[in-house]
């Protein structure tokens, strides 16, 4: 039975200002930004983004942890996460932003945005050959909520879509590959690689030179392109730069980086075939994310099951 | 009754090499590039793009004119077009390319591509506020085949879509405006204006300063954007430049121009808030466009009705 005295929400975030989150959560719940001591008995829920290590471990009445992002690697960076349910945020809004970002970057690579911007600078009026979308295969690594939504949007835009996931998945209109055995055939069939994997010990650094060099080299775009909108530590940036310079990779759109903010001396900033955004693909807008959290707390207290639970074994 | 001797196809194009068209049409029909004299009785069909003025007028057995483009203004530039049915090209492929182009340009304006490219050049790590697609209204001028297909794609991507056409139209999910009376309310509600109108005496120069200055000024993108993928002579380029410099227009993506190729001294080439492509939004790929033309000729000869006929009165 929950301790009746435990009714407070701990809001523990680092790296951004929690003001709006605080206001929106406070409208319905008592919220604190720090526990009253290491074993604060009044805290029932924790809403976290990269919480300080150990902060959750001592709370005797903590019942549920809510992640402020779709990924939860930031939670497990803390080795002392208590064994309570962890709920990931799933908001239409977050998914919507990610669909826009992926469609935008896929279309910019497909429609040769860089070539046209170069031509405009040189005042060149020239129409390069333009493949049709149904000649181009977009390969999505990660077929969770976001990967599946992106796949649907790309199908609507006319692209061929392949998907790869750790364990087998099925999806209408998508050619699905799975596991280590499926990785090479998936990459060999991919012109534009979209990375939307969760970051786990099994996926860390997966986008390396070996993976990039297996992308389709003789496709209609004159070389494969990479889009990473997942997590920066999925990629090896030195390998991406090497693949670009060896001609194995035509272009890259990166929203995430091994270390963020990206260091000023990273060659990615100035590489002519790299487009980068500052971890901005999907904005975590608290106005859209707080209401479903509050709704889950209320449902949980009515005895209903929590949704969007993290599988601690798999790490996502 | 058709003259049995009239079985040849006249392929009359200017401005591009007709070689592939010739090959593909010749596989099924006898094709000539010029009539045998001004009153050649052997020509039954004409496949044209900006045909020389008067070339069609004298052909006694001409039965159908096929346009190589979706628009037919290039045909009526010739004042002596005989009064026979004119069929516009409608190919999935052409529509598909246009959907891609419109989605690409709308997303690049919406997702602040120019801002991020500027920031990357200056190595700035900053996330500007990003409105959601459902806060942004895309207004499509022209709800023909291409306009409607673009509207459907934009709805799928989550945008609000308004449409304007000369005569009233309806479309699921799209707020439709029509005629002169509907123009101002349509423009007042538009953040991104997409021009896909046919070029007729009534639409020539319609995208002028008066139209641009009525676009929504206090929308979520910090100013309205223009995309013209229709015809260049729909726009007044001096007015676009003036609206950009007065701050009435935030950005423009132009695929078409009053005169093509765009003159090297046009300020559009170097304007920092203009993105331009060389009339390349929708490639007229003969491999996709010739088969439906040949199919229409065969159907016509079986006594079936021609499809996609041009309304000569309306001029499109």
Coordinates of C-alpha atoms in Angstrom, one line a residue, chain A:
Chain A
X1 CA 0.0 0.0 0.0
X2 CA 1.3 3.4 -0.8
X3 CA 2.2 5.6 2.2
X4 CA -0.4 8.3 2.2
X5 CA 2.2 10.8 3.1
X6 CA 4.1 10.0 -0.1
X7 CA 2.3 12.3 -2.6
X8 CA 5.1 14.5 -3.9
X9 CA 6.7 14.5 -7.4
X10 CA 10.4 14.9 -7.7
X11 CA 11.4 16.9 -10.8
X12 CA 15.0 16.2 -11.4
X13 CA 16.5 17.4 -14.7
X14 CA 19.9 18.6 -15.8
X15 CA 20.9 20.4 -19.0
X16 CA 17.8 22.5 -19.4
X17 CA 15.6 24.9 -17.4
X18 CA 12.7 23.0 -15.7
X19 CA 10.6 26.1 -15.1
X20 CA 7.7 25.2 -17.5
X21 CA 7.7 21.6 -16.4
X22 CA 7.5 22.7 -12.8
X23 CA 4.6 25.0 -13.5
X24 CA 2.6 22.5 -15.4
X25 CA 3.2 19.6 -13.0
X26 CA 2.5 21.9 -10.0
X27 CA -0.9 22.8 -11.3
X28 CA -2.0 19.3 -10.3
X29 CA 0.6 17.9 -7.9
X30 CA 3.0 19.0 -5.2
X31 CA 6.4 19.2 -6.9
X32 CA 9.9 19.5 -5.5
X33 CA 13.2 20.0 -7.3
X34 CA 15.2 18.2 -4.7
X35 CA 14.4 15.5 -2.0
X36 CA 14.3 16.6 1.6
X37 CA 17.4 14.5 2.4
X38 CA 18.6 11.3 0.8
X39 CA 15.7 9.2 2.2
X40 CA 12.8 11.6 1.7
X41 CA 9.6 9.5 2.4
X42 CA 7.2 12.0 0.8
X43 CA 8.2 11.4 -2.8
X44 CA 6.0 9.0 -4.8
X45 CA 6.9 9.8 -8.4
X46 CA 10.1 11.1 -10.1
X47 CA 10.1 12.9 -13.4
X48 CA 13.7 12.9 -14.7
X49 CA 16.1 13.8 -17.4
X50 CA 19.8 12.9 -16.7
X51 CA 19.1 12.9 -12.9
X52 CA 22.1 13.2 -10.6
X53 CA 23.5 9.7 -10.0
X54 CA 22.1 8.1 -6.8
X55 CA 19.4 10.7 -6.2
X56 CA 16.6 8.1 -6.7
X57 CA 18.3 5.2 -4.9
X58 CA 17.4 6.2 -1.3
X59 CA 13.7 7.2 -1.7
X60 CA 11.7 4.6 0.2
X61 CA 8.3 5.4 -1.2
X62 CA 9.2 6.0 -4.9
X63 CA 6.7 4.1 -7.0
X64 CA 7.2 5.2 -10.6
X65 CA 9.9 7.0 -12.6
X66 CA 8.8 9.1 -15.7
X67 CA 11.3 9.8 -18.4
X68 CA 11.2 13.3 -20.0
X69 CA 12.4 11.8 -23.3
X70 CA 11.5 8.9 -25.5
X71 CA 14.9 7.3 -24.9
X72 CA 15.8 6.3 -21.3
X73 CA 19.6 5.8 -21.6
X74 CA 19.9 9.1 -19.7
X75 CA 18.2 7.4 -16.7
X76 CA 20.5 4.3 -16.8
X77 CA 23.6 6.5 -16.9
X78 CA 22.9 6.5 -13.1
X79 CA 24.0 3.0 -11.8
X80 CA 21.7 3.2 -8.8
X81 CA 18.2 3.3 -10.3
X82 CA 15.7 1.6 -8.0
X83 CA 13.7 -1.3 -9.3
X84 CA 10.4 0.5 -9.8
X85 CA 8.5 0.8 -13.1
X86 CA 9.9 3.4 -15.6
X87 CA 7.5 5.1 -18.0
X88 CA 8.8 6.6 -21.2
X89 CA 7.2 9.7 -22.6
X90 CA 5.0 9.0 -25.7
X91 CA 3.3 12.1 -27.1
X92 CA 1.7 12.6 -30.4
X93 CA 3.6 15.8 -30.5
X94 CA 7.1 14.2 -30.1
X95 CA 6.3 11.7 -32.8
X96 CA 5.0 14.4 -35.0
X97 CA 8.1 16.4 -34.7
X98 CA 10.2 13.4 -35.5
X99 CA 8.2 12.6 -38.6
X100 CA 8.7 16.1 -39.9
X101 CA 12.5 16.0 -39.2
X102 CA 13.0 12.6 -40.9
X103 CA 10.8 13.5 -43.9
X104 CA 12.6 16.9 -44.2
X105 CA 16.1 15.4 -44.2
X106 CA 15.2 12.4 -46.4
X107 CA 13.7 14.8 -49.0
X108 CA 16.6 17.2 -48.8
X109 CA 19.1 14.3 -49.6
X110 CA 16.7 12.8 -52.2
X111 CA 16.0 16.1 -54.0
X112 CA 19.7 17.1 -54.0
X113 CA 19.3 20.2 -51.8
X114 CA 23.1 20.6 -51.4
X115 CA 23.7 20.4 -55.2
X116 CA 21.0 23.0 -55.9
X117 CA 22.4 25.4 -53.2
X118 CA 25.9 25.0 -54.7
X119 CA 24.5 25.7 -58.2
X120 CA 22.6 28.8 -56.9
X121 CA 25.8 30.2 -55.4
X122 CA 27.6 29.7 -58.8
X123 CA 24.5 30.9 -60.8
X124 CA 24.3 27.6 -62.6
X125 CA 21.0 26.7 -64.3
X126 CA 21.2 22.9 -64.6
X127 CA 18.8 20.1 -63.8
X128 CA 20.7 17.0 -62.6
X129 CA 19.0 13.6 -63.1
X130 CA 16.4 13.2 -60.4
X131 CA 15.5 9.7 -59.4
X132 CA 11.8 9.1 -58.4
X133 CA 11.1 8.3 -54.7
X134 CA 10.2 4.8 -55.6
X135 CA 13.7 4.2 -56.9
X136 CA 15.1 5.1 -53.5
X137 CA 15.3 2.8 -50.5
X138 CA 15.2 4.4 -47.1
X139 CA 16.4 2.0 -44.3
X140 CA 15.2 2.7 -40.8
X141 CA 17.2 1.3 -37.9
X142 CA 14.8 1.0 -35.0
X143 CA 11.2 0.2 -35.5
X144 CA 9.8 1.5 -32.2
X145 CA 7.1 4.1 -31.9
X146 CA 9.2 6.8 -33.7
X147 CA 10.7 4.5 -36.4
X148 CA 7.3 3.1 -37.3
X149 CA 5.7 6.6 -37.6
X150 CA 8.6 7.8 -39.7
X151 CA 8.2 4.7 -42.0
X152 CA 4.5 5.4 -42.5
X153 CA 5.2 9.0 -43.5
X154 CA 8.0 8.0 -46.0
X155 CA 5.7 5.4 -47.5
X156 CA 3.1 8.1 -48.1
X157 CA 5.8 10.2 -49.8
X158 CA 6.4 7.4 -52.2
X159 CA 9.8 6.0 -50.9
X160 CA 10.7 2.3 -50.6
X161 CA 11.1 1.6 -46.9
X162 CA 13.2 -1.1 -45.2
X163 CA 13.4 -1.6 -41.5
X164 CA 15.9 -3.2 -39.2
X165 CA 15.4 -4.1 -35.5
X166 CA 17.1 -6.3 -32.9
X167 CA 14.2 -8.7 -32.7
X168 CA 11.9 -9.5 -35.7
X169 CA 9.1 -7.0 -36.4
X170 CA 6.5 -6.7 -39.1
X171 CA 5.0 -3.7 -40.7
X172 CA 2.7 -3.2 -43.8
X173 CA 4.6 -2.0 -46.8
X174 CA 8.0 -2.2 -45.1
X175 CA 10.6 -4.9 -45.8
X176 CA 11.8 -5.9 -42.3
X177 CA 15.2 -7.3 -41.4
X178 CA 16.2 -8.3 -37.9
X179 CA 19.2 -9.2 -35.7
X180 CA 22.8 -9.5 -36.6
X181 CA 22.1 -11.8 -39.6
X182 CA 19.7 -9.3 -41.1
X183 CA 22.0 -6.3 -40.8
X184 CA 24.2 -6.8 -43.9
X185 CA 21.3 -7.5 -46.3
X186 CA 19.5 -4.5 -44.8
X187 CA 22.5 -2.2 -45.2
X188 CA 23.2 -3.5 -48.7
X189 CA 19.7 -2.4 -49.8
X190 CA 19.8 1.0 -48.2
X191 CA 20.3 4.4 -50.0
X192 CA 19.3 6.6 -47.0
X193 CA 20.0 5.2 -43.6
X194 CA 17.8 6.7 -40.8
X195 CA 18.9 5.9 -37.3
X196 CA 16.2 5.9 -34.6
X197 CA 17.5 3.1 -32.3
X198 CA 17.5 3.3 -28.5
X199 CA 20.9 3.7 -27.0
X200 CA 21.8 0.5 -25.0
X201 CA 25.1 -1.4 -24.5
X202 CA 24.1 -3.4 -27.6
X203 CA 23.7 -0.4 -29.9
X204 CA 26.4 2.0 -28.6
X205 CA 28.6 2.9 -31.5
X206 CA 26.7 0.7 -33.9
X207 CA 26.9 3.3 -36.7
X208 CA 30.6 2.7 -37.4
X209 CA 32.8 2.4 -40.4
X210 CA 31.8 -1.3 -40.9
X211 CA 28.1 -0.4 -41.1
X212 CA 28.6 2.7 -43.3
X213 CA 30.8 0.8 -45.8
X214 CA 28.0 -1.8 -46.3
X215 CA 25.4 0.8 -47.5
X216 CA 24.4 0.5 -51.2
X217 CA 27.1 2.2 -53.2
X218 CA 25.5 1.9 -56.7
X219 CA 22.1 3.4 -55.8
X220 CA 20.2 6.1 -57.6
X221 CA 21.5 9.0 -55.4
X222 CA 25.2 8.6 -56.4
X223 CA 26.1 7.3 -52.9
X224 CA 24.4 6.6 -49.6
X225 CA 23.3 9.2 -47.0
X226 CA 23.0 9.0 -43.2
X227 CA 20.5 10.6 -40.9
X228 CA 20.9 10.1 -37.1
X229 CA 18.0 11.4 -35.1
X230 CA 18.3 8.9 -32.3
X231 CA 21.2 9.3 -29.9
X232 CA 24.7 10.6 -30.6
X233 CA 26.5 7.7 -28.9
X234 CA 25.0 5.3 -31.5
X235 CA 27.5 6.8 -33.9
X236 CA 31.3 6.9 -34.2
X237 CA 31.9 10.4 -35.5
X238 CA 35.5 9.7 -36.6
X239 CA 34.1 6.8 -38.8
X240 CA 31.4 9.0 -40.3
X241 CA 34.1 11.6 -41.3
X242 CA 36.3 8.8 -42.7
X243 CA 33.4 7.3 -44.7
X244 CA 32.6 10.8 -46.1
X245 CA 36.1 11.4 -47.1
X246 CA 36.6 8.0 -48.6
X247 CA 33.5 8.5 -50.8
X248 CA 31.6 5.7 -49.0
X249 CA 29.1 8.1 -47.7
X250 CA 27.7 10.9 -49.8
X251 CA 26.1 13.1 -47.2
X252 CA 25.0 13.1 -43.5
X253 CA 22.3 14.9 -41.5
X254 CA 23.1 14.7 -37.8
X255 CA 20.9 15.9 -35.0
X256 CA 22.8 14.1 -32.2
X257 CA 26.4 13.8 -31.3
X258 CA 28.8 11.7 -29.1
X259 CA 29.1 14.7 -26.8
X260 CA 26.6 17.6 -26.7
X261 CA 26.8 20.5 -27.4
X262 CA 29.1 19.5 -30.3
X263 CA 32.7 20.8 -29.6
X264 CA 33.7 23.9 -31.5
X265 CA 36.7 22.1 -33.0
X266 CA 34.7 19.2 -34.4
X267 CA 35.3 18.9 -38.2
X268 CA 31.5 18.1 -38.5
X269 CA 30.7 21.8 -38.2
X270 CA 32.5 22.7 -41.4
X271 CA 32.3 19.5 -43.5
X272 CA 30.6 20.6 -46.7
X273 CA 28.5 17.4 -46.9
X274 CA 27.3 17.4 -43.3
X275 CA 24.1 19.2 -42.2
X276 CA 23.7 19.5 -38.4
X277 CA 21.0 20.5 -35.9
X278 CA 21.5 20.9 -32.2
X279 CA 19.5 17.8 -30.9
X280 CA 16.4 19.6 -32.1
X281 CA 14.7 17.0 -34.2
X282 CA 11.9 16.4 -31.7
X283 CA 11.3 19.2 -29.2
X284 CA 10.2 18.0 -25.8
X285 CA 7.4 20.5 -25.4
X286 CA 6.2 20.2 -21.8
X287 CA 2.7 21.6 -22.8
X288 CA 2.3 18.3 -24.7
X289 CA 4.3 16.0 -22.5
X290 CA 3.1 16.9 -19.0
X291 CA -0.7 16.1 -19.5
X292 CA -0.1 12.5 -20.4
X293 CA 2.2 12.1 -17.4
X294 CA -0.4 13.5 -15.0
X295 CA -3.0 11.3 -16.6
X296 CA -0.9 8.2 -16.1
X297 CA -0.4 9.1 -12.4
X298 CA -4.2 9.5 -11.9
X299 CA -4.9 6.2 -13.8
X300 CA -2.2 4.4 -11.7
X301 CA -3.9 5.6 -8.5
X302 CA -7.2 4.3 -9.8
X303 CA -5.5 0.9 -10.1
X304 CA -5.1 0.9 -13.9
X305 CA -1.9 -0.4 -15.5
X306 CA 0.9 1.9 -16.5
X307 CA 1.5 2.4 -20.2
X308 CA 4.7 2.7 -22.2
X309 CA 6.8 0.9 -19.7
X310 CA 10.5 0.4 -20.2
X311 CA 11.9 -3.1 -20.4
X312 CA 14.8 -2.9 -18.0
X313 CA 16.3 -6.1 -19.3
X314 CA 16.5 -4.7 -22.8
X315 CA 17.4 -1.3 -21.6
X316 CA 14.7 0.5 -23.6

